[in-house]
CSV table of C-alpha atoms in Angstrom, one decimal:
chain,number,residue,atom,x,y,z
A,13,MET,CA,-5.1,13.1,13.1
A,14,ALA,CA,-6.8,9.7,13.2
A,15,ARG,CA,-10.1,11.1,12.2
A,16,ALA,CA,-9.0,13.5,9.5
A,17,SER,CA,-12.3,13.7,7.7
A,18,GLY,CA,-14.3,14.5,10.8
A,19,SER,CA,-11.6,16.9,12.0
A,20,ALA,CA,-11.9,18.9,8.8
A,21,ILE,CA,-15.7,19.0,9.0
A,22,ALA,CA,-15.5,20.2,12.6
A,23,ALA,CA,-12.8,22.7,11.9
A,24,ASN,CA,-14.8,24.2,9.0
A,25,LYS,CA,-17.6,25.2,11.4
A,26,VAL,CA,-15.2,27.8,12.8
A,27,ARG,CA,-15.4,31.2,11.1
A,28,GLY,CA,-12.5,31.9,8.9
A,29,VAL,CA,-11.3,28.3,8.8
A,30,ARG,CA,-11.0,26.5,5.5
A,31,ALA,CA,-9.9,22.9,6.4
A,32,ALA,CA,-9.0,20.2,3.9
A,33,MET,CA,-8.2,16.6,4.3
A,34,CYS,CA,-5.1,16.0,2.1
A,35,PRO,CA,-3.6,12.4,2.1
A,36,THR,CA,-1.3,13.3,-0.8
A,37,ARG,CA,1.1,16.1,-1.7
A,38,THR,CA,-1.0,16.8,-4.9
A,39,LEU,CA,-4.1,17.3,-2.9
A,40,ALA,CA,-2.3,19.5,-0.5
A,41,ARG,CA,-1.1,21.7,-3.3
A,42,TYR,CA,-4.5,21.9,-5.0
A,43,ALA,CA,-6.2,22.6,-1.7
A,44,ARG,CA,-4.0,25.6,-1.2
A,45,GLU,CA,-4.0,26.9,-4.8
A,46,HIS,CA,-7.6,26.5,-5.8
A,47,ASN,CA,-9.6,26.2,-2.5
A,48,GLY,CA,-7.6,28.7,-0.3
A,49,ALA,CA,-7.3,26.1,2.5
A,50,ASN,CA,-5.6,27.4,5.7
A,51,VAL,CA,-6.0,24.3,7.9
A,52,LEU,CA,-4.6,20.8,7.0
A,53,ALA,CA,-6.1,17.6,8.2
A,54,LEU,CA,-4.0,14.4,8.1
A,55,GLY,CA,-5.1,10.9,8.8
A,56,SER,CA,-2.7,8.7,10.8
A,57,THR,CA,-3.9,5.6,9.0
A,58,LEU,CA,-3.4,7.2,5.5
A,59,VAL,CA,0.2,8.4,5.6
A,60,SER,CA,3.5,7.5,7.3
A,61,ALA,CA,5.5,10.0,9.3
A,62,ASP,CA,7.8,10.9,6.4
A,63,GLU,CA,5.0,11.3,3.9
A,64,ALA,CA,3.1,13.5,6.4
A,65,MET,CA,6.0,15.9,6.7
A,66,ALA,CA,6.3,16.0,2.9
A,67,ILE,CA,2.6,16.9,2.8
A,68,VAL,CA,2.9,19.6,5.4
A,69,ASP,CA,5.9,21.0,3.5
A,70,THR,CA,3.9,21.2,0.3
A,71,PHE,CA,0.9,22.8,2.1
A,72,LEU,CA,3.0,25.5,3.7
A,73,ALA,CA,5.1,26.2,0.5
A,74,THR,CA,2.1,26.6,-1.8
A,75,ALA,CA,0.6,30.0,-2.3
A,76,ILE,CA,-3.1,30.6,-2.7
A,77,THR,CA,-3.7,31.6,-6.3
A,78,GLU,CA,-7.5,31.3,-6.6
A,79,PRO,CA,-10.2,32.6,-4.3
A,80,PRO,CA,-12.2,30.0,-2.4
A,81,THR,CA,-15.8,29.6,-3.0
A,82,CYS,CA,-16.9,31.1,0.5
A,83,GLY,CA,-18.2,34.6,0.6
A,84,GLY,CA,-16.3,37.7,1.7
A,85,TRP,CA,-13.0,36.6,0.0
A,86,GLN,CA,-10.5,39.2,-1.0
A,87,ARG,CA,-7.4,38.4,-2.9
A,88,SER,CA,-5.4,41.0,-1.1
A,89,SER,CA,-6.3,39.4,2.3
A,90,ALA,CA,-5.2,36.0,0.8
A,91,SER,CA,-1.8,37.5,0.0
A,92,LYS,CA,-1.4,39.1,3.4
A,93,GLY,CA,-2.5,35.8,5.1
A,94,HIS,CA,-0.1,33.8,3.1
A,95,ARG,CA,2.8,36.2,4.0
A,96,ARG,CA,1.9,35.8,7.7
A,97,GLU,CA,1.8,32.0,7.3
A,98,ARG,CA,5.2,32.0,5.5
A,99,ALA,CA,6.7,34.0,8.3
A,100,GLY,CA,6.0,31.3,10.7
A,101,VAL,CA,6.6,28.2,8.6
A,102,ALA,CA,9.7,27.1,10.6
A,103,ASP,CA,7.7,27.2,13.8
A,104,ILE,CA,4.8,25.4,12.3
A,105,ARG,CA,6.9,22.7,10.9
A,106,ARG,CA,8.7,22.1,14.2
A,107,VAL,CA,5.4,21.8,16.0
A,108,VAL,CA,4.2,19.2,13.4
A,109,GLU,CA,7.6,17.3,13.8
A,110,LEU,CA,7.1,17.1,17.5
A,111,ILE,CA,3.5,16.0,17.1
A,112,LEU,CA,4.6,13.2,14.7
A,113,GLU,CA,7.4,12.1,17.0
A,114,GLU,CA,4.9,11.7,19.8
A,115,LEU,CA,2.4,9.8,17.5
A,116,VAL,CA,5.1,7.5,16.2
A,117,ALA,CA,6.3,6.7,19.7
A,118,ALA,CA,2.6,5.9,20.6
A,119,GLY,CA,2.3,3.6,17.5
A,120,ALA,CA,-0.5,5.9,16.0
A,121,VAL,CA,1.5,6.8,12.9
A,122,ALA,CA,3.8,4.6,10.8
A,123,PRO,CA,7.5,5.8,11.1
A,124,ALA,CA,9.7,6.3,8.0
A,125,ARG,CA,10.0,3.3,5.8
A,126,CYS,CA,13.1,1.3,5.0
A,127,ALA,CA,14.1,1.2,1.4
A,128,CYS,CA,14.8,-2.6,1.5
A,129,HIS,CA,11.5,-4.1,2.4
A,130,GLY,CA,9.0,-1.5,3.4
A,131,PHE,CA,9.2,-1.9,7.2
A,132,THR,CA,10.8,0.8,9.6
A,133,TYR,CA,14.2,2.0,8.6
A,134,GLU,CA,15.5,1.5,12.1
A,135,CYS,CA,15.4,-2.2,11.7
A,136,CYS,CA,18.4,-2.6,9.5
A,137,PRO,CA,20.3,0.7,8.6
A,138,ASP,CA,23.7,-0.8,9.1
A,139,ARG,CA,23.0,-3.6,6.7
A,140,VAL,CA,21.5,-1.6,3.8
A,141,ARG,CA,23.1,1.9,4.1
A,142,GLY,CA,26.2,1.0,2.0
A,143,VAL,CA,24.1,-0.6,-0.7
A,144,LEU,CA,21.8,2.4,-1.0
A,145,ASP,CA,24.6,4.8,-1.0
A,146,ALA,CA,26.0,2.9,-4.0
A,147,GLY,CA,22.9,3.7,-5.9
A,148,ALA,CA,20.5,0.8,-5.3
A,149,SER,CA,16.8,1.8,-5.6
A,150,ARG,CA,15.4,-1.5,-4.3
A,151,LEU,CA,16.7,-4.5,-2.4
A,152,GLY,CA,15.2,-8.0,-2.6
A,153,VAL,CA,14.5,-9.9,0.6
A,154,HIS,CA,14.7,-13.6,-0.1
A,155,ALA,CA,13.7,-16.7,1.9
A,156,SER,CA,16.5,-18.9,3.2
A,157,SER,CA,16.5,-22.6,3.6
A,158,GLY,CA,16.9,-22.3,7.4
A,159,GLY,CA,15.5,-20.0,10.0
A,160,ASP,CA,12.1,-18.4,9.8
A,161,GLY,CA,13.1,-14.7,9.5
A,162,GLY,CA,13.4,-14.6,5.7
A,163,VAL,CA,10.5,-16.8,5.1
A,164,ALA,CA,8.0,-15.0,7.3
A,165,ALA,CA,9.1,-11.5,6.2
A,166,MET,CA,8.1,-12.2,2.6
A,167,ILE,CA,4.7,-13.8,3.2
A,168,ASP,CA,1.4,-12.0,2.8
A,169,HIS,CA,-0.7,-14.0,5.4
A,170,THR,CA,-3.9,-14.3,3.5
A,171,LEU,CA,-7.6,-14.9,4.1
A,172,LEU,CA,-9.8,-14.0,1.2
A,173,LYS,CA,-12.7,-16.5,1.6
A,174,ALA,CA,-16.1,-15.0,1.0
A,175,ASP,CA,-17.3,-16.5,4.2
A,176,ALA,CA,-14.4,-15.3,6.5
A,177,SER,CA,-15.7,-14.0,9.8
A,178,ALA,CA,-14.6,-11.3,12.1
A,179,SER,CA,-13.1,-13.8,14.5
A,180,GLU,CA,-11.1,-15.4,11.7
A,181,ILE,CA,-9.7,-12.0,10.7
A,182,ASP,CA,-8.7,-11.3,14.2
A,183,GLN,CA,-6.9,-14.7,14.4
A,184,LEU,CA,-5.2,-13.9,11.1
A,185,CYS,CA,-3.9,-10.6,12.5
A,186,ARG,CA,-2.7,-12.3,15.8
A,187,GLU,CA,-0.8,-14.9,13.8
A,188,ALA,CA,0.7,-12.1,11.6
A,189,ALA,CA,1.9,-10.2,14.6
A,190,GLU,CA,3.3,-13.3,16.3
A,191,TRP,CA,5.1,-14.7,13.4
A,192,ARG,CA,6.1,-11.3,11.8
A,193,PHE,CA,4.7,-11.8,8.4
A,194,ALA,CA,5.0,-8.9,5.9
A,195,THR,CA,1.3,-8.2,5.7
A,196,VAL,CA,-2.1,-9.6,6.2
A,197,CYS,CA,-4.1,-9.8,2.9
A,198,VAL,CA,-7.8,-9.4,3.4
A,199,ASN,CA,-10.9,-8.3,1.5
A,200,PRO,CA,-11.7,-4.6,1.5
A,201,THR,CA,-14.5,-4.9,4.2
A,202,TRP,CA,-11.9,-6.1,6.7
A,203,VAL,CA,-9.2,-3.5,6.1
A,204,ALA,CA,-10.0,-1.0,8.8
A,205,ARG,CA,-10.4,-3.8,11.4
A,206,ALA,CA,-7.0,-5.3,10.5
A,207,ALA,CA,-5.4,-1.9,10.4
A,208,ARG,CA,-6.6,-1.1,13.9
A,209,GLN,CA,-5.3,-4.4,15.3
A,210,LEU,CA,-1.9,-4.2,13.6
A,211,ARG,CA,-1.1,-0.5,14.1
A,212,GLY,CA,2.5,-0.1,15.3
A,213,LEU,CA,3.3,-3.8,15.2
A,214,GLY,CA,5.4,-3.7,12.0
A,215,VAL,CA,3.0,-5.8,10.0
A,216,GLY,CA,1.2,-4.2,7.0
A,217,VAL,CA,-2.3,-4.5,5.6
A,218,CYS,CA,-2.8,-5.6,2.0
A,219,SER,CA,-6.3,-5.6,0.3
A,220,VAL,CA,-7.5,-6.6,-3.1
A,221,VAL,CA,-9.2,-4.6,-5.9
A,222,GLY,CA,-11.3,-5.9,-8.7
A,223,PHE,CA,-11.2,-9.3,-7.0
A,224,PRO,CA,-11.3,-12.0,-8.1
A,225,LEU,CA,-12.4,-11.5,-11.7
A,226,GLY,CA,-10.8,-8.2,-12.7
A,227,ALA,CA,-13.8,-7.3,-14.8
A,228,THR,CA,-14.8,-4.0,-13.3
A,229,THR,CA,-13.9,-0.7,-15.0
A,230,PRO,CA,-10.7,1.3,-14.3
A,231,ASP,CA,-12.5,4.1,-12.4
A,232,VAL,CA,-14.3,1.6,-10.1
A,233,LYS,CA,-10.9,-0.1,-9.4
A,234,GLN,CA,-9.4,3.2,-8.6
A,235,PHE,CA,-12.1,4.1,-6.2
A,236,GLU,CA,-11.8,0.6,-4.5
A,237,ALA,CA,-8.1,1.3,-4.1
A,238,ARG,CA,-8.6,4.8,-2.7
A,239,ARG,CA,-11.2,3.5,-0.2
A,240,ALA,CA,-8.9,0.6,1.0
A,241,ILE,CA,-6.0,3.1,1.4
A,242,PHE,CA,-8.3,5.4,3.4
A,243,ASP,CA,-9.2,2.5,5.6
A,244,GLY,CA,-5.5,1.7,6.3
A,245,ALA,CA,-4.2,-0.5,3.5
A,246,GLY,CA,-0.5,-0.1,2.8
A,247,GLU,CA,-0.6,-2.5,-0.3
A,248,ILE,CA,-3.1,-3.1,-3.0
A,249,ASP,CA,-3.3,-6.2,-5.1
A,250,MET,CA,-5.4,-5.5,-8.2
A,251,VAL,CA,-6.7,-8.0,-10.7
A,252,LEU,CA,-6.1,-6.7,-14.2
A,253,ASN,CA,-8.8,-7.0,-16.9
A,254,VAL,CA,-8.1,-10.5,-18.1
A,255,GLY,CA,-10.8,-10.4,-20.7
A,256,ALA,CA,-9.5,-7.1,-22.2
A,257,LEU,CA,-6.0,-8.5,-22.3
A,258,ARG,CA,-7.1,-11.7,-24.1
A,259,SER,CA,-9.1,-9.4,-26.5
A,260,GLY,CA,-5.9,-7.5,-27.4
A,261,ASP,CA,-7.3,-4.2,-25.9
A,262,VAL,CA,-3.9,-3.0,-24.6
A,263,ARG,CA,-5.1,0.5,-24.0
A,264,LEU,CA,-7.8,-0.6,-21.6
A,265,VAL,CA,-5.4,-2.8,-19.7
A,266,ALA,CA,-3.0,0.1,-19.4
A,267,ASP,CA,-5.7,2.4,-18.1
A,268,ASP,CA,-6.9,-0.4,-15.8
A,269,ILE,CA,-3.5,-0.7,-14.1
A,270,GLY,CA,-2.6,3.0,-14.4
A,271,ASP,CA,-5.6,4.2,-12.5
A,272,VAL,CA,-4.8,2.0,-9.6
A,273,VAL,CA,-1.2,2.9,-9.6
A,274,ALA,CA,-2.3,6.6,-9.6
A,275,ALA,CA,-4.3,6.0,-6.5
A,276,CYS,CA,-1.4,4.1,-4.7
A,277,ALA,CA,1.8,5.9,-5.7
A,278,PRO,CA,1.1,9.4,-4.2
A,279,CYS,CA,0.3,7.7,-0.8
A,280,GLY,CA,3.4,5.6,-0.8
A,281,VAL,CA,1.2,2.5,-1.1
A,282,VAL,CA,2.6,-0.6,-2.8
A,283,SER,CA,0.7,-1.7,-6.0
A,284,LYS,CA,0.7,-5.3,-7.3
A,285,VAL,CA,-0.9,-6.5,-10.5
A,286,ILE,CA,-2.5,-9.9,-10.5
A,287,LEU,CA,-2.2,-11.6,-13.9
A,288,GLU,CA,-4.2,-14.8,-13.3
A,289,THR,CA,-1.6,-16.7,-15.2
A,290,ALA,CA,-3.6,-19.9,-15.6
A,291,LEU,CA,-5.9,-18.1,-18.0
A,292,LEU,CA,-3.1,-16.6,-20.2
A,293,THR,CA,-0.7,-17.6,-22.9
A,294,ASP,CA,3.0,-16.9,-22.4
A,295,GLU,CA,2.7,-14.1,-24.9
A,296,GLU,CA,-0.2,-12.6,-22.9
A,297,LYS,CA,1.8,-12.8,-19.6
A,298,VAL,CA,4.7,-11.0,-21.3
A,299,THR,CA,2.3,-8.2,-22.4
A,300,ALA,CA,0.7,-7.9,-19.0
A,301,CYS,CA,4.1,-7.7,-17.2
A,302,THR,CA,5.3,-5.1,-19.7
A,303,LEU,CA,2.1,-3.0,-19.2
A,304,ALA,CA,2.4,-3.3,-15.4
A,305,ARG,CA,6.0,-2.1,-15.5
A,306,ALA,CA,5.2,0.8,-17.9
A,307,ALA,CA,2.4,1.9,-15.6
A,308,GLY,CA,4.8,2.1,-12.5
A,309,ALA,CA,3.4,-0.8,-10.5
A,310,ASP,CA,5.6,-2.2,-7.8
A,311,PHE,CA,4.9,-6.0,-8.3
A,312,VAL,CA,3.4,-8.4,-10.7
A,313,LYS,CA,1.6,-11.3,-9.1
A,314,THR,CA,0.6,-14.7,-10.5
A,315,SER,CA,-2.9,-15.6,-9.3
A,316,THR,CA,-5.9,-14.8,-7.3
A,317,GLY,CA,-6.1,-18.2,-5.8
A,318,PHE,CA,-9.7,-18.5,-7.1
A,319,GLY,CA,-8.8,-19.2,-10.8
A,320,PRO,CA,-8.3,-22.6,-12.5
A,321,GLY,CA,-4.6,-22.8,-11.4
A,322,GLY,CA,-2.1,-21.2,-9.0
A,323,ALA,CA,1.5,-20.2,-9.1
A,324,THR,CA,4.1,-22.2,-10.9
A,325,ALA,CA,7.9,-21.7,-10.9
A,326,ALA,CA,7.9,-21.5,-14.7
A,327,ASP,CA,5.4,-18.5,-14.6
A,328,VAL,CA,7.4,-16.8,-11.9
A,329,ALA,CA,10.6,-17.2,-13.9
A,330,LEU,CA,8.9,-15.8,-17.0
A,331,MET,CA,7.6,-12.8,-15.1
A,332,ARG,CA,11.0,-12.1,-13.6
A,333,ARG,CA,12.6,-12.2,-16.9
A,334,VAL,CA,10.2,-9.6,-18.3
A,335,VAL,CA,10.1,-7.1,-15.3
A,336,GLY,CA,13.9,-7.5,-14.4
A,337,ASP,CA,15.2,-6.4,-11.1
A,338,ALA,CA,13.1,-3.2,-11.0
A,339,MET,CA,9.9,-4.9,-9.7
A,340,GLY,CA,8.8,-7.5,-7.2
A,341,VAL,CA,7.2,-10.8,-8.3
A,342,LYS,CA,4.6,-12.3,-6.0
A,343,ALA,CA,3.8,-16.0,-6.2
A,344,SER,CA,0.4,-16.8,-4.9
A,345,GLY,CA,-2.2,-19.5,-5.3
A,346,GLY,CA,-1.5,-23.0,-4.1
A,347,VAL,CA,1.8,-22.3,-2.2
A,348,ARG,CA,1.3,-24.4,0.9
A,349,ASP,CA,4.7,-25.7,2.0
A,350,LEU,CA,8.4,-24.7,2.4
A,351,GLN,CA,9.5,-26.6,-0.6
A,352,GLN,CA,7.1,-24.7,-2.9
A,353,VAL,CA,8.2,-21.4,-1.4
A,354,GLN,CA,11.8,-22.3,-2.0
A,355,ALA,CA,11.0,-23.2,-5.6
A,356,MET,CA,9.3,-19.9,-6.1
A,357,VAL,CA,12.1,-17.9,-4.6
A,358,ALA,CA,14.6,-19.7,-6.8
A,359,ALA,CA,12.5,-18.8,-9.8
A,360,GLY,CA,12.6,-15.1,-8.9
A,361,ALA,CA,9.7,-14.5,-6.4
A,362,THR,CA,10.3,-11.8,-3.7
A,363,ARG,CA,6.9,-12.2,-2.1
A,364,ILE,CA,4.6,-15.1,-1.4
A,365,GLY,CA,0.8,-15.1,-0.9
A,366,ALA,CA,-0.3,-18.0,1.3
A,367,SER,CA,-3.0,-19.0,3.7
A,368,ALA,CA,-0.7,-21.6,5.1
A,369,GLY,CA,1.9,-19.1,6.3
A,370,VAL,CA,2.2,-20.4,9.9
A,371,ARG,CA,2.6,-24.0,8.7
A,372,ILE,CA,5.3,-22.8,6.2
A,373,VAL,CA,7.3,-21.0,8.9
A,374,ARG,CA,7.0,-23.9,11.3
A,375,GLU,CA,8.3,-26.2,8.7
A,376,SER,CA,11.2,-23.8,8.0
A,377,ARG,CA,12.1,-24.1,11.7
A,378,GLY,CA,11.8,-28.0,11.7
A,379,GLU,CA,8.7,-27.9,13.8
A,380,ALA,CA,5.6,-30.1,13.3
A,381,ALA,CA,2.8,-28.2,11.6
A,382,ALA,CA,-0.1,-27.3,13.9
A,383,PRO,CA,-3.3,-29.2,13.0
A,384,GLY,CA,-5.7,-27.3,10.9
A,385,LYS,CA,-7.0,-26.9,7.4
A,386,ALA,CA,-5.6,-24.2,5.0
A,387,SER,CA,-8.0,-21.7,3.7
A,388,GLY,CA,-7.2,-22.5,0.1
A,389,TYR,CA,-5.3,-19.4,-1.1
């Protein structure tokens, strides 16, 4: 499952096999309906266990309605083949469940996700079950003034410098695993490397799209997002088109955000929209947050860390007022100590982007910060 594309290519060399790699339920349905696929390939770095089962169910439940492009196809044979497949669906599904259980145990596939913060559900079912049963759709995880658990769990441990080396990315991943950060946030070229190192460790991989200027077109941003997801990213931080927003081109900004959300949502990937607040008026910030919410994004985010200014408590508070409780707010850019983290949380932030994550957590535990220079995010 880890090499889904190669598996599909190899399977298609066998006579009678029509294999398709389907990382989403929509693609699984289309592969059956329009291409007559009879073999499903799934990538372990693309989907979690629960999403994999949903894709399998969609694939098995969908009838073939159009002949595939290969020769010798007969619609009657498709109908017979589908009836044979349907007769054994329960057995097929159980085999897939057993395979997924083994892969989850081996750390090769992410298990079902917890509704409270995106990590495995097994981590805190007793604490959140009652709230979820009461109708909550999302729970916020906030940093506390003492203890490092809340602080670390809301930090995206970040390294986005242009000159970041492989060894520095490896160190970032080791720190994230040791301190239990929410994610590592890296440039797209490092996503696959980070995903390999963090697989099964409970730390996600976040990547950036349209970074840092946001001036690429919506289709390019969507492709960037899809590629990062393919490589193992579970969260995407996109920079919206700041120039279009300041020009009043609301339609372009809506398409800009919507195309990235469309790439993320079917895969269960978290989408965050970077506003670059230092370049915007308060009115423009309100417009950007409103568009992000309408597009179905999961978070709005203050800054890239490469603009003229970083996160401010005032901007976080404004963003929180606009998006309400339905979305997350990420404060990033210049957050380098515990006091700043606490100020951002008090203003409404539910996630922090920082290169100084280790120092912040050490400070929250009353430890002296280790010597070293922050990477400027």
